[in-house]
Short mmCIF file of C-alpha atoms in Angstrom, two decimals:
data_model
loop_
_atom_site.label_atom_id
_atom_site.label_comp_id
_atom_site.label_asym_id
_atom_site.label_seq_id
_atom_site.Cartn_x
_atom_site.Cartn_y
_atom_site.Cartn_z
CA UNK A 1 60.99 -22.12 96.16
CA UNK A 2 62.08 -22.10 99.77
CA UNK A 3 62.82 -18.53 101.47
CA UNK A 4 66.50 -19.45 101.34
CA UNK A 5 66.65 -19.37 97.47
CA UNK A 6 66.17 -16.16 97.79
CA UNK A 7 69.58 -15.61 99.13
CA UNK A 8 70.89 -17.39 95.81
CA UNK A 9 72.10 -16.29 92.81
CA UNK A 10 69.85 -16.32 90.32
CA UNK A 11 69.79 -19.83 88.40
CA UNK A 12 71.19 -20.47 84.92
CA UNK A 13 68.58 -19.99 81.96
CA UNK A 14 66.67 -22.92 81.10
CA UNK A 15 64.19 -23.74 78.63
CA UNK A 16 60.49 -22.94 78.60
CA UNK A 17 60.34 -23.59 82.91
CA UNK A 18 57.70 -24.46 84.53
CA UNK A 19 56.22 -21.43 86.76
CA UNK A 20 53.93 -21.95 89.53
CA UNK A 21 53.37 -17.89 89.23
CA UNK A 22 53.64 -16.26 86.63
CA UNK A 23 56.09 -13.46 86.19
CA UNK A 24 54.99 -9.74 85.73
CA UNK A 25 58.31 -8.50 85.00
CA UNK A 26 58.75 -9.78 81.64
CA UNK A 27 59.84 -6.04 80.07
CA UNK A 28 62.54 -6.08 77.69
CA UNK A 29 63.51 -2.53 77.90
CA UNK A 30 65.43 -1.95 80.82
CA UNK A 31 64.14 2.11 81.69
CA UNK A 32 60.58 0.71 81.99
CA UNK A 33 61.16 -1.05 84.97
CA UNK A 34 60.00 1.32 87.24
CA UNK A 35 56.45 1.75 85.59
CA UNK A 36 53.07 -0.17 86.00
CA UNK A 37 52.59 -3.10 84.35
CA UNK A 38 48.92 -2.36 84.67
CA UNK A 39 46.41 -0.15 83.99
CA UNK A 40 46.94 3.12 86.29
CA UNK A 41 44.62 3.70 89.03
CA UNK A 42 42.04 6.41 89.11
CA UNK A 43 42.55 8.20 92.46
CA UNK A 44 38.91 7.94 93.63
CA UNK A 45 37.47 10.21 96.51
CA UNK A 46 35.10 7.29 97.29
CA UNK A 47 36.14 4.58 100.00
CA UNK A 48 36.10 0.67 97.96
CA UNK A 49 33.94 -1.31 99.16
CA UNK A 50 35.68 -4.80 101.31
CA UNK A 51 36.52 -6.98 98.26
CA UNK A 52 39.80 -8.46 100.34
CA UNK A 53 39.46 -12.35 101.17
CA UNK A 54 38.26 -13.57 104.37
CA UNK A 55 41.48 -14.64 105.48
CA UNK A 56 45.14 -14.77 104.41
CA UNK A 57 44.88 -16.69 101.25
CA UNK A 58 48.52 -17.46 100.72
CA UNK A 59 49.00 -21.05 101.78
CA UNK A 60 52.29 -22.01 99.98
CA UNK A 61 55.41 -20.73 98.84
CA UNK A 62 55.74 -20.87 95.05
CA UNK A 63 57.48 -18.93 93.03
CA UNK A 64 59.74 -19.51 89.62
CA UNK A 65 62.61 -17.47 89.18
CA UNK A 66 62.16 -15.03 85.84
CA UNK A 67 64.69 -16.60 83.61
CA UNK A 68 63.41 -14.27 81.09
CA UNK A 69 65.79 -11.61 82.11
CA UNK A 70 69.03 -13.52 82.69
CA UNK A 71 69.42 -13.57 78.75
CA UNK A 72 69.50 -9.69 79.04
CA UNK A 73 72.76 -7.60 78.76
CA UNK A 74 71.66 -5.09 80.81
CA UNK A 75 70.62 -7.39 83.68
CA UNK A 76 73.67 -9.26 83.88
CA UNK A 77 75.84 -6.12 84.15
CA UNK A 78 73.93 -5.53 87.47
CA UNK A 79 75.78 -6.54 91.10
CA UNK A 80 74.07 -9.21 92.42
CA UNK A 81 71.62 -8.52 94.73
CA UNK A 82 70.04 -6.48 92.03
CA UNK A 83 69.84 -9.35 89.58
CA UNK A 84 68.43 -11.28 92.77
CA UNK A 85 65.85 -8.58 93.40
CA UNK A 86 64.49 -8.55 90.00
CA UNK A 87 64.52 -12.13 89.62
CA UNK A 88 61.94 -12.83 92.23
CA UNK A 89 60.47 -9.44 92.22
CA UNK A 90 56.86 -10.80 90.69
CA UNK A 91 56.71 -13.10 93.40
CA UNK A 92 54.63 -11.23 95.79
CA UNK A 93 53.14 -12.72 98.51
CA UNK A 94 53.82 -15.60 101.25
CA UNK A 95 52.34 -17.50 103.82
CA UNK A 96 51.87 -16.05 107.59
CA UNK A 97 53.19 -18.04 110.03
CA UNK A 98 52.24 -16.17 112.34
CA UNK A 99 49.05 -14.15 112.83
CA UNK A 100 46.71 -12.27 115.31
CA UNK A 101 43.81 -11.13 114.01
CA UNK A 102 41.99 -10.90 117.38
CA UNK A 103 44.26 -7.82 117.50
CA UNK A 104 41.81 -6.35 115.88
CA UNK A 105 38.63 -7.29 117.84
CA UNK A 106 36.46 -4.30 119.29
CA UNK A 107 36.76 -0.57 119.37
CA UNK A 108 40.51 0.02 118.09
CA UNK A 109 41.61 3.21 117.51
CA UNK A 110 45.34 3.70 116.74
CA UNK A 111 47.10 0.47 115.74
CA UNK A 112 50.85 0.67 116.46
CA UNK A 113 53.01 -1.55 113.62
CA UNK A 114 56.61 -1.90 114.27
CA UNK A 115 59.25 -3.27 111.84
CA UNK A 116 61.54 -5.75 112.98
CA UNK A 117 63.90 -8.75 112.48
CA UNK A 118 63.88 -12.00 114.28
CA UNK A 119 67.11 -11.80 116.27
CA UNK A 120 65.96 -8.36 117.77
CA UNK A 121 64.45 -9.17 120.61
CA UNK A 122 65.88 -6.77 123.18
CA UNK A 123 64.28 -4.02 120.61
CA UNK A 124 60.74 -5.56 120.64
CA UNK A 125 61.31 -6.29 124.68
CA UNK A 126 62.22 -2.42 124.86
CA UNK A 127 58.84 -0.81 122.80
CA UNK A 128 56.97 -3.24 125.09
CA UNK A 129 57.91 -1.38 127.90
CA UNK A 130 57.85 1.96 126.65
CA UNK A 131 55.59 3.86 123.79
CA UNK A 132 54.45 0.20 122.67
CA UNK A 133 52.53 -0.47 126.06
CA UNK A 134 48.72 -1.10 124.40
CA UNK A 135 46.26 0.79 125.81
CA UNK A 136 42.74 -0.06 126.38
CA UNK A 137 41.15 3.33 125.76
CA UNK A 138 43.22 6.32 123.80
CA UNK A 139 40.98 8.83 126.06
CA UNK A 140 38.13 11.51 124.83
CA UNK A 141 35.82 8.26 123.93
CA UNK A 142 38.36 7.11 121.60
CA UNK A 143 39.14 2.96 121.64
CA UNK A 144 42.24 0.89 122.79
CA UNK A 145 45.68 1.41 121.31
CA UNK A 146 47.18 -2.41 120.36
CA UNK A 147 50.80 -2.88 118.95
CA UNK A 148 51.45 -5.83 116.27
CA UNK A 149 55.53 -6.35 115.23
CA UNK A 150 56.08 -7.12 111.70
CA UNK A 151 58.49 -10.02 111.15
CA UNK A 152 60.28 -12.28 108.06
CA UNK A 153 61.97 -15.58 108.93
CA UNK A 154 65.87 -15.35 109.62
CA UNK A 155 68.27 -14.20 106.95
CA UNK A 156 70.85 -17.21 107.76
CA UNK A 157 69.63 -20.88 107.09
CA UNK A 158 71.72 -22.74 109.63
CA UNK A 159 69.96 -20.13 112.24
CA UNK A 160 66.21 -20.43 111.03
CA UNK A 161 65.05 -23.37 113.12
CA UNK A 162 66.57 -22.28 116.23
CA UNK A 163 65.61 -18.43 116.33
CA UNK A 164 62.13 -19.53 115.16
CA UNK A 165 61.81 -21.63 117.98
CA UNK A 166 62.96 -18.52 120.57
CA UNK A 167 60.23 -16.61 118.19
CA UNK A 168 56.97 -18.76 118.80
CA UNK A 169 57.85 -18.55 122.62
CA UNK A 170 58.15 -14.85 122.37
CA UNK A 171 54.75 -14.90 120.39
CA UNK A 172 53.02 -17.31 123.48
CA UNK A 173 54.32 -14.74 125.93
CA UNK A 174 52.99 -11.23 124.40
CA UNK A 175 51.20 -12.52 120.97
CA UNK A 176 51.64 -9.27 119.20
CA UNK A 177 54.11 -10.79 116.24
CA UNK A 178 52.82 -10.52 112.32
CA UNK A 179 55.26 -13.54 110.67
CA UNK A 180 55.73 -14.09 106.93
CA UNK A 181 57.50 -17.02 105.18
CA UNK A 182 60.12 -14.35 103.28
CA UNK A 183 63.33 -13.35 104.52
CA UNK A 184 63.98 -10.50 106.62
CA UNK A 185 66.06 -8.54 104.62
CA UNK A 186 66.99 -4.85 103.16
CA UNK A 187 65.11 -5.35 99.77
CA UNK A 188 62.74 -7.41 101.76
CA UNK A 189 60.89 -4.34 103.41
CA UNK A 190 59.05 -3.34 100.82
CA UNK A 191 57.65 -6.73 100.96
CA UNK A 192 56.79 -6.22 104.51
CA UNK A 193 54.92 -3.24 103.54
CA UNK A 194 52.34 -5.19 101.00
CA UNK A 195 52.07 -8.05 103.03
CA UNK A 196 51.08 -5.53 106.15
CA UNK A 197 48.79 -3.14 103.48
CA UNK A 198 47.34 -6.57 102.80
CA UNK A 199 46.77 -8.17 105.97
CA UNK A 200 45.36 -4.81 107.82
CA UNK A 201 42.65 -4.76 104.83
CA UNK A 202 41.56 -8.98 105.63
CA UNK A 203 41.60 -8.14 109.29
CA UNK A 204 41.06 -4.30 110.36
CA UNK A 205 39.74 -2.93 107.48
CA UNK A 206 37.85 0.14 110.34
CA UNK A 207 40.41 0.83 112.41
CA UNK A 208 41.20 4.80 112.08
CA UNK A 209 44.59 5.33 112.49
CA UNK A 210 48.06 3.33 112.32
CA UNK A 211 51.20 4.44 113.35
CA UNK A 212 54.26 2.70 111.49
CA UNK A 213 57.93 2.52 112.54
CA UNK A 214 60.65 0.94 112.62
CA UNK A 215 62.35 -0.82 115.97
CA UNK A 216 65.22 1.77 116.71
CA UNK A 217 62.75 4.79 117.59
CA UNK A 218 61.79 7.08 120.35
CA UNK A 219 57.96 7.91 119.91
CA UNK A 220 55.19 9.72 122.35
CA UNK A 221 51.98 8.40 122.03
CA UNK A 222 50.40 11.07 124.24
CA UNK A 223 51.80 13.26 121.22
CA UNK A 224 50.43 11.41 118.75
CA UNK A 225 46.87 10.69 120.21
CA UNK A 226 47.14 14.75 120.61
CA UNK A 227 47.74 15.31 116.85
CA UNK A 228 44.96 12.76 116.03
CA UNK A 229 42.59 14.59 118.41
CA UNK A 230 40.83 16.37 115.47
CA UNK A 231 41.62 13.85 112.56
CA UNK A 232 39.31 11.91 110.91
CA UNK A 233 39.36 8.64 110.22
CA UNK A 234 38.24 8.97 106.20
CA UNK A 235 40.93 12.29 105.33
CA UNK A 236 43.78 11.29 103.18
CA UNK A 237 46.22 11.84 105.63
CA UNK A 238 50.16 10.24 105.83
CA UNK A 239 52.06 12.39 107.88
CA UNK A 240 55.85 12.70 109.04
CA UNK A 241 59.14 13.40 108.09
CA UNK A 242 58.75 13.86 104.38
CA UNK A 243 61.47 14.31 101.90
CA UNK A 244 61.01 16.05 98.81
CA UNK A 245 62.74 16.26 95.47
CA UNK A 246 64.75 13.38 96.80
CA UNK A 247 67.94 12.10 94.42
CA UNK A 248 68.29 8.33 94.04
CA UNK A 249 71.73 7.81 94.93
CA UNK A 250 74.05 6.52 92.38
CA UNK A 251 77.08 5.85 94.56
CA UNK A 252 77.27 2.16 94.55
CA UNK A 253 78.75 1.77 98.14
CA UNK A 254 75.64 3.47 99.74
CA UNK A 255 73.33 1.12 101.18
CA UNK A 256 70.49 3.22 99.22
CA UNK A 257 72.50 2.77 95.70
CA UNK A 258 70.42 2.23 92.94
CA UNK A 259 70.95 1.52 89.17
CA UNK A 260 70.01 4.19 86.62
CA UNK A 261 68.21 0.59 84.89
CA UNK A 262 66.43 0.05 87.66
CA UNK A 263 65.01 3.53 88.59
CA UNK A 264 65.75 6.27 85.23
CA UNK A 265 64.18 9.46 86.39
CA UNK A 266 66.21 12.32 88.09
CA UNK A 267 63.89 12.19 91.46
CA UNK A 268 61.59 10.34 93.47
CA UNK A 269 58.06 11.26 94.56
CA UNK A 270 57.62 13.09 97.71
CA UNK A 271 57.34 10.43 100.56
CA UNK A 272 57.83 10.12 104.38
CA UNK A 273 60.84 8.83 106.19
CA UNK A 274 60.36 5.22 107.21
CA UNK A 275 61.51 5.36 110.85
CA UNK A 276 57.72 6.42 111.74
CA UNK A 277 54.61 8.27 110.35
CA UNK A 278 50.95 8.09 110.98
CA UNK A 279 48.08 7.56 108.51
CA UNK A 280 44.02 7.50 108.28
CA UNK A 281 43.07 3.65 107.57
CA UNK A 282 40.82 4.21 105.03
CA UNK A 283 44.13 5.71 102.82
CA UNK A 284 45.97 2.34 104.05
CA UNK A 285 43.26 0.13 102.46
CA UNK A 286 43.66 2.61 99.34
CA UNK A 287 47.30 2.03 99.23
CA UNK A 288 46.96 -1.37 99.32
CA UNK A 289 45.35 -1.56 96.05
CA UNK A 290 47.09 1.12 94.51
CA UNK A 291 50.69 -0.71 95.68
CA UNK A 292 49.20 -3.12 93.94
CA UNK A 293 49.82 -1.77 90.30
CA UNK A 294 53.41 -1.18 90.86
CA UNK A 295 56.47 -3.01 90.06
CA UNK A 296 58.04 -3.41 93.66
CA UNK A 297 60.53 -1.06 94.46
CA UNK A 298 63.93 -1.79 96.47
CA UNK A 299 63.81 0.72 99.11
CA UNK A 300 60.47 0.75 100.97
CA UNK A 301 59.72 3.86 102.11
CA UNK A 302 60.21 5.48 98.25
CA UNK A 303 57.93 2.43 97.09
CA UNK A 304 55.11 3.76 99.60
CA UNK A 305 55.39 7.27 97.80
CA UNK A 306 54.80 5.89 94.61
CA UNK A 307 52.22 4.36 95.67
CA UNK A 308 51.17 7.65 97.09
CA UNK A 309 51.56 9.17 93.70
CA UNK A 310 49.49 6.76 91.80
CA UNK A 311 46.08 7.98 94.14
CA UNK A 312 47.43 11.81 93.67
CA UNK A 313 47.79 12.03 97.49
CA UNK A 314 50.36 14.33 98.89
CA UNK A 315 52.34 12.93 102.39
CA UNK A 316 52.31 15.76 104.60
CA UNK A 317 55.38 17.01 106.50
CA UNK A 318 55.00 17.78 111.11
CA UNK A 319 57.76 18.91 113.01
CA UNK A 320 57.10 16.38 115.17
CA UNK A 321 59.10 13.73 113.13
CA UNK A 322 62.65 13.80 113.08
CA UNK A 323 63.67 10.50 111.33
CA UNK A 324 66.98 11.82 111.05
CA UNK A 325 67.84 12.61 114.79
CA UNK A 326 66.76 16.26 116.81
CA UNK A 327 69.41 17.54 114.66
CA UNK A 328 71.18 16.21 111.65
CA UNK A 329 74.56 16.76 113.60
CA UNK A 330 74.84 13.50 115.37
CA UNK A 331 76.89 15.38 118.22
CA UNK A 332 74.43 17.80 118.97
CA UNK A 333 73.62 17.63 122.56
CA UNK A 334 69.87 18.48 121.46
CA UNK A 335 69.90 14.56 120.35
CA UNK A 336 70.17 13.67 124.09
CA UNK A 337 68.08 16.38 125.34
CA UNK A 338 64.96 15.24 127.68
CA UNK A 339 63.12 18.06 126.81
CA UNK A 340 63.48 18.29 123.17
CA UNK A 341 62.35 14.23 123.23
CA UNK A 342 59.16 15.58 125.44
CA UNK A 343 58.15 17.65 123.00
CA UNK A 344 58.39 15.44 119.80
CA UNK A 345 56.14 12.76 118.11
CA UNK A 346 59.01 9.98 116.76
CA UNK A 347 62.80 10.75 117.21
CA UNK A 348 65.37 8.12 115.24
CA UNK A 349 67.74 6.76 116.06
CA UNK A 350 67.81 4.92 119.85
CA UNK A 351 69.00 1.32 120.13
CA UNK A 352 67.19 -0.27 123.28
CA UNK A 353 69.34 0.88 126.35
CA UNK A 354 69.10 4.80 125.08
CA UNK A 355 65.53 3.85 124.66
CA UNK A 356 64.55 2.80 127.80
CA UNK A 357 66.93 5.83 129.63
CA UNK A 358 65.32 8.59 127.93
CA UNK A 359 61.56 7.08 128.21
CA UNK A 360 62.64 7.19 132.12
CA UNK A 361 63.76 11.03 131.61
CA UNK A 362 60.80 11.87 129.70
CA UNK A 363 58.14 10.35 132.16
CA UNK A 364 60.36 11.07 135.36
CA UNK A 365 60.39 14.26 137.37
CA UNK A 366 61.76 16.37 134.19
CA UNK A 367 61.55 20.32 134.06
CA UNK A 368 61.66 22.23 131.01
CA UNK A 369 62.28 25.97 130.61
CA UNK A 370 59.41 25.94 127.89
CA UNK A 371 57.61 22.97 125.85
CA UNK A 372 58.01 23.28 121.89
CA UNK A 373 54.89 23.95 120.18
CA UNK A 374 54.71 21.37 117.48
CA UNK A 375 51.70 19.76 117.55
#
């Protein structure tokens, strides 16, 4: 199956086909979609030892559609990016097109992982100039600061080949771009979360600390290498903006709608916002296994709380994060307030020219009446 197919519907039921990977969603009751398909994991206080492969082992792209559920009432009453979803949902992992491992090489401290999408360029070109700027030492003896983007191919065929060209130049200039051989799309994150989990275990399984965010956010890494100050490396930490007792939404023209089928309970384990948190590595090489025993889940940063759940770790909530804006009233002035932004760790939502003004503001001649104590 090419990346495109998974734009398709999903194909007719035929007899007995022919899988090059096997299907793990082969349930026939519709509210036990949402649980392990495996045995649960044992949240263990001990570190595993490196069992990952040397490198990426993925080398080609196939993956059978499971016709098994097409033949299912239920699934057919689903819209259909749903029935999409769950008809490639066992199909896991893809190649990497394009890689940096050497990223990794020496004394890293904090690696910075940004989420993004091929034809977003001016975003990427924006971090680069701002809180994305590597570092070669985060201070107090601590090593270098490195920034990797996280990247699917393009969502539209006819456009593949020609932003992927405009891609691999971008790469030669900066080479800081993770690629996989999936499409970049909504569903798709959660994909871009394994394949990262996965990847950071093969190549920097001893780095201490990652930072994760999205492409559209303000953050202040002198804020962040502050928290971290008296971290360590080995706690179970995930911190950021962290929702609790969260509802899945039923309305079905929400971008966040979800099926009662796919997802039955009332509410969804506690998790952090995905514009940006921070976690210890050795939890990130925990999560990779535990995401692992999961059924994938639409909506990324909810999957990354279940996966959470599974080791019994709890995400913890800073002030610092404010994935929703300064203030949840978009027309606050406190959302374009220097001084608030000076004082915070990761502030969504900025596209790139709000990005760049504010980082001026922030690092410019600026004086504040007081600075926020939220570290």
């Amino acid at each position: 199956m090419t990346p495109g197919q998974l734009l398709q519907e999903p194909p007719a039921p035929v007899p007995d086909p022919l899988k090059s990977q096997k299907p793990s969603g082969q349930l026939a009751s519709p509210n036990s979609f949402w649980k392990s398909p495996k045995d649960p994991v044992v949240a263990s206080t001990e570190e595993a030892a490196p069992d990952g492969p040397p490198a990426w082992d993925v080398t080609s792209t196939n993956c059978s559609a499971n016709t098994n559920l097409t033949h299912q009432t239920w699934f057919q009453g689903l819209e259909p990016h749903f029935r999409q979803f769950l008809t490639y949902r066992h199909c896991r992992y893809f190649p990497i097109l394009l890689n940096h491992p050497e990223k990794c090489a020496g004394d890293v401290y904090l690696l910075v992982v940004v989420k993004s999408i091929i034809t977003q360029h001016d975003r990427r070109e924006a971090i680069r100039q701002t809180w994305g700027r590597e570092r070669a030492a985060a201070g107090g003896g601590r090593g270098a600061v490195r920034t990797l983007f996280l990247l699917g191919t393009a969502s539209k065929q006819e456009e593949r080949a020609h932003y992927q060209q405009l891609l691999a130049y971008e790469d030669r200039l900066y080479g800081d771009i993770l690629q996989w051989d999936f499409l970049d799309s909504f569903f798709n994150l959660t994909l871009k979360e394994i394949h990262f989990l996965k990847w950071l275990d093969i190549y920097c399984p001893r780095v201490p600390f990652i930072f994760k965010g999205d492409d559209d956010v303000f953050v202040n890494p002198t804020n962040l290498l502050e928290f971290l100050a008296d971290r360590r490396p080995r706690e179970n930490l995930l911190v950021g903006d962290v929702l609790q007792h969260a509802r899945p939404i039923r309305r079905k023209e929400n971008k966040y709608y979800i099926p009662p089928v796919l997802y039955p309970k009332a509410s969804y384990p506690p998790y952090a916002g995905g514009g940006g948190f921070l976690m210890a590595g050795r939890l990130a090489r925990r999560l990779r296994h535990a995401c692992d025993t999961l059924e994938l889940y639409p909506i990324d940063d909810v999957f990354l709380g279940m996966c959470l759940e599974v080791l019994g770790v709890q995400p913890v909530a800073h002030e610092g994060f404010k994935t929703f804006g300064i203030s949840r009233n978009r027309n606050s002035r406190m959302n374009k307030e220097p001084c608030f932004f000076r004082s915070m760790l990761v502030v969504h939502k900025l596209l790139p020219a709000e990005l760049l003004a504010m980082w001026g503001l922030v690092h410019g001649n600026l004086t504040c009446a007081r600075r926020l104590q939220v570290l």
